[in-house]
mmCIF file of N, CA and C in Angstrom:
data_model
loop_
_atom_site.group_PDB
_atom_site.id
_atom_site.type_symbol
_atom_site.label_atom_id
_atom_site.label_comp_id
_atom_site.label_asym_id
_atom_site.label_seq_id
_atom_site.Cartn_x
_atom_site.Cartn_y
_atom_site.Cartn_z
ATOM 1 N N MET A 449 0.835 -1.182 0.000
ATOM 2 C CA MET A 449 0.000 0.000 0.000
ATOM 3 C C MET A 449 0.884 1.251 0.000
ATOM 4 N N LYS A 450 0.596 2.174 -0.894
ATOM 5 C CA LYS A 450 1.366 3.408 -0.977
ATOM 6 C C LYS A 450 0.939 4.356 0.138
ATOM 7 N N PRO A 451 1.907 5.065 0.711
ATOM 8 C CA PRO A 451 1.554 6.017 1.761
ATOM 9 C C PRO A 451 0.821 7.218 1.171
ATOM 10 N N GLU A 452 -0.086 7.778 1.951
ATOM 11 C CA GLU A 452 -0.763 9.006 1.563
ATOM 12 C C GLU A 452 -0.012 10.154 2.231
ATOM 13 N N VAL A 453 0.622 10.979 1.422
ATOM 14 C CA VAL A 453 1.444 12.070 1.943
ATOM 15 C C VAL A 453 0.860 13.396 1.469
ATOM 16 N N LEU A 454 0.650 14.287 2.423
ATOM 17 C CA LEU A 454 0.108 15.613 2.160
ATOM 18 C C LEU A 454 1.092 16.627 2.710
ATOM 19 N N ILE A 455 1.432 17.627 1.906
ATOM 20 C CA ILE A 455 2.369 18.654 2.354
ATOM 21 C C ILE A 455 1.808 20.036 2.009
ATOM 22 N N TYR A 456 1.682 20.864 3.037
ATOM 23 C CA TYR A 456 1.255 22.252 2.866
ATOM 24 C C TYR A 456 2.504 23.090 2.627
ATOM 25 N N THR A 457 2.474 23.932 1.590
ATOM 26 C CA THR A 457 3.660 24.676 1.188
ATOM 27 C C THR A 457 3.318 26.105 0.775
ATOM 28 N N THR A 458 4.381 26.852 0.456
ATOM 29 C CA THR A 458 4.297 28.092 -0.312
ATOM 30 C C THR A 458 5.340 27.981 -1.418
ATOM 31 N N SER A 459 5.190 28.804 -2.441
ATOM 32 C CA SER A 459 6.097 28.712 -3.590
ATOM 33 C C SER A 459 7.511 29.189 -3.273
ATOM 34 N N TRP A 460 7.664 30.061 -2.310
ATOM 35 C CA TRP A 460 8.958 30.685 -2.021
ATOM 36 C C TRP A 460 9.727 30.030 -0.878
ATOM 37 N N CYS A 461 9.185 29.032 -0.236
ATOM 38 C CA CYS A 461 9.734 28.476 1.006
ATOM 39 C C CYS A 461 10.870 27.472 0.744
ATOM 40 N N PRO A 462 12.108 27.779 1.207
ATOM 41 C CA PRO A 462 13.216 26.836 1.003
ATOM 42 C C PRO A 462 13.049 25.545 1.804
ATOM 43 N N PHE A 463 12.393 25.612 2.945
ATOM 44 C CA PHE A 463 12.168 24.412 3.755
ATOM 45 C C PHE A 463 11.164 23.484 3.071
ATOM 46 N N CYS A 464 10.204 24.084 2.367
ATOM 47 C CA CYS A 464 9.251 23.286 1.589
ATOM 48 C C CYS A 464 9.977 22.546 0.477
ATOM 49 N N ARG A 465 10.880 23.257 -0.200
ATOM 50 C CA ARG A 465 11.653 22.617 -1.280
ATOM 51 C C ARG A 465 12.499 21.475 -0.737
ATOM 52 N N ARG A 466 13.091 21.670 0.443
ATOM 53 C CA ARG A 466 13.926 20.622 1.041
ATOM 54 C C ARG A 466 13.083 19.390 1.376
ATOM 55 N N ALA A 467 11.906 19.598 1.964
ATOM 56 C CA ALA A 467 11.037 18.473 2.322
ATOM 57 C C ALA A 467 10.567 17.732 1.074
ATOM 58 N N LYS A 468 10.166 18.482 0.047
ATOM 59 C CA LYS A 468 9.707 17.847 -1.189
ATOM 60 C C LYS A 468 10.843 17.073 -1.855
ATOM 61 N N ALA A 469 12.053 17.620 -1.821
ATOM 62 C CA ALA A 469 13.204 16.932 -2.420
ATOM 63 C C ALA A 469 13.477 15.606 -1.716
ATOM 64 N N LEU A 470 13.379 15.592 -0.390
ATOM 65 C CA LEU A 470 13.606 14.355 0.362
ATOM 66 C C LEU A 470 12.559 13.308 -0.010
ATOM 67 N N LEU A 471 11.309 13.719 -0.087
ATOM 68 C CA LEU A 471 10.250 12.776 -0.463
ATOM 69 C C LEU A 471 10.458 12.271 -1.890
ATOM 70 N N GLN A 472 10.851 13.166 -2.794
ATOM 71 C CA GLN A 472 11.095 12.760 -4.180
ATOM 72 C C GLN A 472 12.272 11.796 -4.280
ATOM 73 N N GLU A 473 13.329 12.028 -3.484
ATOM 74 C CA GLU A 473 14.479 11.114 -3.469
ATOM 75 C C GLU A 473 14.057 9.710 -3.057
ATOM 76 N N LYS A 474 13.061 9.626 -2.194
ATOM 77 C CA LYS A 474 12.569 8.333 -1.726
ATOM 78 C C LYS A 474 11.524 7.750 -2.676
ATOM 79 N N GLY A 475 11.185 8.482 -3.725
ATOM 80 C CA GLY A 475 10.203 8.004 -4.687
ATOM 81 C C GLY A 475 8.782 8.058 -4.171
ATOM 82 N N VAL A 476 8.530 8.967 -3.230
ATOM 83 C CA VAL A 476 7.213 9.067 -2.602
ATOM 84 C C VAL A 476 6.375 10.114 -3.326
ATOM 85 N N ALA A 477 5.207 9.712 -3.787
ATOM 86 C CA ALA A 477 4.264 10.661 -4.372
ATOM 87 C C ALA A 477 3.575 11.409 -3.235
ATOM 88 N N PHE A 478 3.299 12.679 -3.454
ATOM 89 C CA PHE A 478 2.634 13.464 -2.417
ATOM 90 C C PHE A 478 1.682 14.462 -3.051
ATOM 91 N N THR A 479 0.728 14.897 -2.252
ATOM 92 C CA THR A 479 -0.193 15.951 -2.648
ATOM 93 C C THR A 479 0.299 17.237 -2.020
ATOM 94 N N GLU A 480 0.509 18.249 -2.843
ATOM 95 C CA GLU A 480 1.001 19.539 -2.363
ATOM 96 C C GLU A 480 -0.135 20.549 -2.392
ATOM 97 N N LEU A 481 -0.337 21.218 -1.260
ATOM 98 C CA LEU A 481 -1.360 22.255 -1.165
ATOM 99 C C LEU A 481 -0.678 23.579 -0.846
ATOM 100 N N ASP A 482 -0.750 24.526 -1.776
ATOM 101 C CA ASP A 482 -0.129 25.840 -1.615
ATOM 102 C C ASP A 482 -1.077 26.730 -0.817
ATOM 103 N N ILE A 483 -0.637 27.133 0.368
ATOM 104 C CA ILE A 483 -1.517 27.910 1.250
ATOM 105 C C ILE A 483 -1.664 29.359 0.786
ATOM 106 N N GLU A 484 -0.797 29.821 -0.117
ATOM 107 C CA GLU A 484 -0.958 31.160 -0.687
ATOM 108 C C GLU A 484 -1.996 31.155 -1.800
ATOM 109 N N ALA A 485 -2.034 30.093 -2.554
ATOM 110 C CA ALA A 485 -2.949 30.000 -3.683
ATOM 111 C C ALA A 485 -4.398 29.854 -3.232
ATOM 112 N N ASP A 486 -4.600 29.260 -2.071
ATOM 113 C CA ASP A 486 -5.959 29.031 -1.575
ATOM 114 C C ASP A 486 -5.987 29.225 -0.064
ATOM 115 N N PRO A 487 -6.594 30.321 0.414
ATOM 116 C CA PRO A 487 -6.651 30.583 1.851
ATOM 117 C C PRO A 487 -7.320 29.465 2.657
ATOM 118 N N ALA A 488 -8.173 28.690 2.016
ATOM 119 C CA ALA A 488 -8.813 27.571 2.715
ATOM 120 C C ALA A 488 -7.773 26.524 3.105
ATOM 121 N N HIS A 489 -6.723 26.393 2.303
ATOM 122 C CA HIS A 489 -5.652 25.448 2.639
ATOM 123 C C HIS A 489 -4.915 25.895 3.897
ATOM 124 N N ARG A 490 -4.672 27.208 4.030
ATOM 125 C CA ARG A 490 -4.006 27.729 5.236
ATOM 126 C C ARG A 490 -4.857 27.426 6.467
ATOM 127 N N LYS A 491 -6.137 27.674 6.364
ATOM 128 C CA LYS A 491 -7.041 27.419 7.492
ATOM 129 C C LYS A 491 -7.033 25.940 7.863
ATOM 130 N N ALA A 492 -7.133 25.070 6.866
ATOM 131 C CA ALA A 492 -7.136 23.622 7.121
ATOM 132 C C ALA A 492 -5.821 23.179 7.746
ATOM 133 N N MET A 493 -4.697 23.750 7.279
ATOM 134 C CA MET A 493 -3.386 23.397 7.819
ATOM 135 C C MET A 493 -3.294 23.762 9.296
ATOM 136 N N ILE A 494 -3.703 24.971 9.633
ATOM 137 C CA ILE A 494 -3.631 25.425 11.019
ATOM 138 C C ILE A 494 -4.539 24.589 11.908
ATOM 139 N N GLU A 495 -5.741 24.301 11.433
ATOM 140 C CA GLU A 495 -6.681 23.497 12.225
ATOM 141 C C GLU A 495 -6.170 22.081 12.450
ATOM 142 N N SER A 496 -5.535 21.497 11.445
ATOM 143 C CA SER A 496 -5.116 20.096 11.569
ATOM 144 C C SER A 496 -3.751 19.921 12.220
ATOM 145 N N SER A 497 -2.894 20.950 12.135
ATOM 146 C CA SER A 497 -1.547 20.811 12.695
ATOM 147 C C SER A 497 -1.318 21.652 13.942
ATOM 148 N N GLY A 498 -2.123 22.692 14.118
ATOM 149 C CA GLY A 498 -1.899 23.613 15.224
ATOM 150 C C GLY A 498 -0.728 24.549 14.966
ATOM 151 N N ARG A 499 -0.218 24.568 13.749
ATOM 152 C CA ARG A 499 0.936 25.396 13.390
ATOM 153 C C ARG A 499 0.596 26.270 12.191
ATOM 154 N N SER A 500 1.265 27.420 12.107
ATOM 155 C CA SER A 500 1.011 28.334 10.995
ATOM 156 C C SER A 500 2.202 28.449 10.044
ATOM 157 N N THR A 501 3.270 27.698 10.298
ATOM 158 C CA THR A 501 4.451 27.738 9.437
ATOM 159 C C THR A 501 4.411 26.606 8.416
ATOM 160 N N VAL A 502 5.133 26.811 7.314
ATOM 161 C CA VAL A 502 5.227 25.771 6.287
ATOM 162 C C VAL A 502 6.666 25.301 6.181
ATOM 163 N N PRO A 503 6.848 24.074 5.742
ATOM 164 C CA PRO A 503 5.823 23.112 5.371
ATOM 165 C C PRO A 503 5.222 22.435 6.600
ATOM 166 N N GLN A 504 4.049 21.897 6.436
ATOM 167 C CA GLN A 504 3.460 20.984 7.409
ATOM 168 C C GLN A 504 3.173 19.707 6.641
ATOM 169 N N ILE A 505 3.627 18.595 7.189
ATOM 170 C CA ILE A 505 3.614 17.328 6.469
ATOM 171 C C ILE A 505 2.795 16.305 7.234
ATOM 172 N N PHE A 506 1.944 15.604 6.496
ATOM 173 C CA PHE A 506 1.118 14.537 7.048
ATOM 174 C C PHE A 506 1.392 13.272 6.254
ATOM 175 N N ILE A 507 1.591 12.169 6.962
ATOM 176 C CA ILE A 507 1.767 10.868 6.319
ATOM 177 C C ILE A 507 0.702 9.942 6.878
ATOM 178 N N ASN A 508 -0.142 9.433 5.985
ATOM 179 C CA ASN A 508 -1.263 8.576 6.392
ATOM 180 C C ASN A 508 -2.059 9.224 7.522
ATOM 181 N N GLU A 509 -2.349 10.523 7.332
ATOM 182 C CA GLU A 509 -3.146 11.327 8.259
ATOM 183 C C GLU A 509 -2.469 11.583 9.598
ATOM 184 N N THR A 510 -1.193 11.227 9.732
ATOM 185 C CA THR A 510 -0.426 11.514 10.944
ATOM 186 C C THR A 510 0.424 12.748 10.694
ATOM 187 N N HIS A 511 0.281 13.755 11.545
ATOM 188 C CA HIS A 511 1.083 14.972 11.402
ATOM 189 C C HIS A 511 2.503 14.675 11.860
ATOM 190 N N VAL A 512 3.465 14.852 10.954
ATOM 191 C CA VAL A 512 4.857 14.598 11.317
ATOM 192 C C VAL A 512 5.626 15.884 11.565
ATOM 193 N N GLY A 513 5.046 17.031 11.233
ATOM 194 C CA GLY A 513 5.689 18.307 11.495
ATOM 195 C C GLY A 513 6.199 18.958 10.227
ATOM 196 N N GLY A 514 7.314 19.685 10.374
ATOM 197 C CA GLY A 514 7.888 20.426 9.269
ATOM 198 C C GLY A 514 9.085 19.739 8.651
ATOM 199 N N SER A 515 9.856 20.516 7.925
ATOM 200 C CA SER A 515 11.011 19.991 7.205
ATOM 201 C C SER A 515 12.055 19.396 8.144
ATOM 202 N N ASP A 516 12.384 20.119 9.215
ATOM 203 C CA ASP A 516 13.375 19.600 10.170
ATOM 204 C C ASP A 516 12.906 18.291 10.795
ATOM 205 N N ASP A 517 11.607 18.202 11.077
ATOM 206 C CA ASP A 517 11.049 16.973 11.655
ATOM 207 C C ASP A 517 11.163 15.816 10.667
ATOM 208 N N LEU A 518 10.887 16.096 9.393
ATOM 209 C CA LEU A 518 10.973 15.064 8.361
ATOM 210 C C LEU A 518 12.412 14.565 8.217
ATOM 211 N N VAL A 519 13.363 15.488 8.204
ATOM 212 C CA VAL A 519 14.780 15.122 8.091
ATOM 213 C C VAL A 519 15.220 14.306 9.304
ATOM 214 N N ALA A 520 14.763 14.698 10.495
ATOM 215 C CA ALA A 520 15.115 13.958 11.714
ATOM 216 C C ALA A 520 14.546 12.544 11.677
ATOM 217 N N LEU A 521 13.313 12.396 11.203
ATOM 218 C CA LEU A 521 12.717 11.060 11.073
ATOM 219 C C LEU A 521 13.529 10.210 10.098
ATOM 220 N N ASP A 522 13.982 10.832 9.017
ATOM 221 C CA ASP A 522 14.775 10.103 8.033
ATOM 222 C C ASP A 522 16.108 9.657 8.627
ATOM 223 N N ALA A 523 16.732 10.515 9.408
ATOM 224 C CA ALA A 523 18.041 10.204 9.993
ATOM 225 C C ALA A 523 17.982 9.007 10.937
ATOM 226 N N THR A 524 16.843 8.799 11.591
ATOM 227 C CA THR A 524 16.709 7.686 12.535
ATOM 228 C C THR A 524 16.124 6.429 11.891
ATOM 229 N N GLY A 525 15.720 6.525 10.621
ATOM 230 C CA GLY A 525 15.085 5.392 9.955
ATOM 231 C C GLY A 525 13.590 5.328 10.185
ATOM 232 N N SER A 526 13.073 6.230 11.000
ATOM 233 C CA SER A 526 11.642 6.220 11.315
ATOM 234 C C SER A 526 10.781 6.643 10.133
ATOM 235 N N LEU A 527 11.325 7.470 9.251
ATOM 236 C CA LEU A 527 10.544 7.915 8.099
ATOM 237 C C LEU A 527 10.189 6.741 7.202
ATOM 238 N N ASP A 528 11.152 5.874 6.929
ATOM 239 C CA ASP A 528 10.875 4.711 6.083
ATOM 240 C C ASP A 528 9.811 3.819 6.705
ATOM 241 N N LYS A 529 9.853 3.661 8.019
ATOM 242 C CA LYS A 529 8.846 2.847 8.706
ATOM 243 C C LYS A 529 7.473 3.489 8.600
ATOM 244 N N LEU A 530 7.417 4.798 8.782
ATOM 245 C CA LEU A 530 6.149 5.513 8.693
ATOM 246 C C LEU A 530 5.590 5.439 7.276
ATOM 247 N N LEU A 531 6.456 5.567 6.289
ATOM 248 C CA LEU A 531 6.019 5.464 4.897
ATOM 249 C C LEU A 531 5.558 4.053 4.558
ATOM 250 N N ALA A 532 6.079 3.065 5.283
ATOM 251 C CA ALA A 532 5.674 1.672 5.062
ATOM 252 C C ALA A 532 4.383 1.335 5.800
ATOM 253 N N GLY A 533 3.838 2.300 6.536
ATOM 254 C CA GLY A 533 2.571 2.082 7.217
ATOM 255 C C GLY A 533 2.685 1.685 8.664
ATOM 256 N N GLN A 534 3.902 1.652 9.206
ATOM 257 C CA GLN A 534 4.062 1.323 10.619
ATOM 258 C C GLN A 534 3.782 2.572 11.441
ATOM 259 N N PRO A 535 3.135 2.423 12.586
ATOM 260 C CA PRO A 535 2.814 3.597 13.393
ATOM 261 C C PRO A 535 4.066 4.277 13.921
ATOM 262 N N ARG A 536 3.969 5.583 14.078
ATOM 263 C CA ARG A 536 5.072 6.376 14.622
ATOM 264 C C ARG A 536 5.115 6.203 16.127
ATOM 265 N N GLN A 537 6.314 5.959 16.654
ATOM 266 C CA GLN A 537 6.455 5.835 18.107
ATOM 267 C C GLN A 537 6.435 7.228 18.706
ATOM 268 N N THR A 538 5.592 7.404 19.696
ATOM 269 C CA THR A 538 5.512 8.684 20.387
ATOM 270 C C THR A 538 5.921 8.474 21.826
ATOM 271 N N ASP A 539 6.031 9.554 22.554
ATOM 272 C CA ASP A 539 6.374 9.452 23.967
ATOM 273 C C ASP A 539 5.362 8.593 24.711
ATOM 274 N N LEU A 540 4.112 8.595 24.252
ATOM 275 C CA LEU A 540 3.070 7.825 24.930
ATOM 276 C C LEU A 540 3.204 6.329 24.688
ATOM 277 N N SER A 541 3.926 5.946 23.654
ATOM 278 C CA SER A 541 4.032 4.517 23.356
ATOM 279 C C SER A 541 5.243 3.866 24.003
ATOM 280 N N ARG A 542 6.077 4.653 24.665
ATOM 281 C CA ARG A 542 7.239 4.080 25.343
ATOM 282 C C ARG A 542 6.840 3.597 26.726
ATOM 283 N N PRO A 543 7.497 2.555 27.209
ATOM 284 C CA PRO A 543 7.206 2.090 28.563
ATOM 285 C C PRO A 543 7.522 3.187 29.576
ATOM 286 N N ILE A 544 6.697 3.281 30.610
ATOM 287 C CA ILE A 544 6.914 4.325 31.612
ATOM 288 C C ILE A 544 7.571 3.787 32.864
ATOM 289 N N GLY A 545 7.836 2.499 32.915
ATOM 290 C CA GLY A 545 8.494 1.922 34.082
ATOM 291 C C GLY A 545 7.476 1.357 35.051
ATOM 292 N N PRO A 546 7.974 0.791 36.145
ATOM 293 C CA PRO A 546 7.066 0.161 37.105
ATOM 294 C C PRO A 546 6.179 1.198 37.781
ATOM 295 N N LEU A 547 4.964 0.788 38.047
ATOM 296 C CA LEU A 547 4.019 1.664 38.732
ATOM 297 C C LEU A 547 4.150 1.486 40.229
ATOM 298 N N GLY A 548 4.049 2.571 40.934
ATOM 299 C CA GLY A 548 4.129 2.509 42.394
ATOM 300 C C GLY A 548 2.818 2.068 43.005
ATOM 301 N N ASP A 549 2.790 1.984 44.308
ATOM 302 C CA ASP A 549 1.579 1.612 45.037
ATOM 303 C C ASP A 549 0.576 2.745 44.923
ATOM 304 N N ALA A 550 -0.564 2.472 44.352
ATOM 305 C CA ALA A 550 -1.573 3.501 44.136
ATOM 306 C C ALA A 550 -2.712 3.394 45.139
ATOM 307 N N SER A 551 -2.465 2.775 46.294
ATOM 308 C CA SER A 551 -3.556 2.566 47.244
ATOM 309 C C SER A 551 -3.935 3.835 47.992
ATOM 310 N N GLY A 552 -3.135 4.885 47.868
ATOM 311 C CA GLY A 552 -3.520 6.164 48.445
ATOM 312 C C GLY A 552 -3.027 6.318 49.793
#
């Protein structure tokens, strides 16, 4: 199954170009939404990511962040796993250690 990748961009943004280049190097098709061309895209980006900067990248409806976040995921090998459909490990998915006595 091919990953569904959505990237919110502007035409002048160097970080957008860097993120798109990384995805293209990996042979990943993506949908690009220019937030300058359509103000509705900016609104949708802010509502779904909580951020107003570009790029904002979503893989299989999971917000992965911006260009630096995408590069960091690639450096750890997590990007390939996410593109393959494996869930992204978050702080909530790590073991928290033994639980103490909760009897109060």
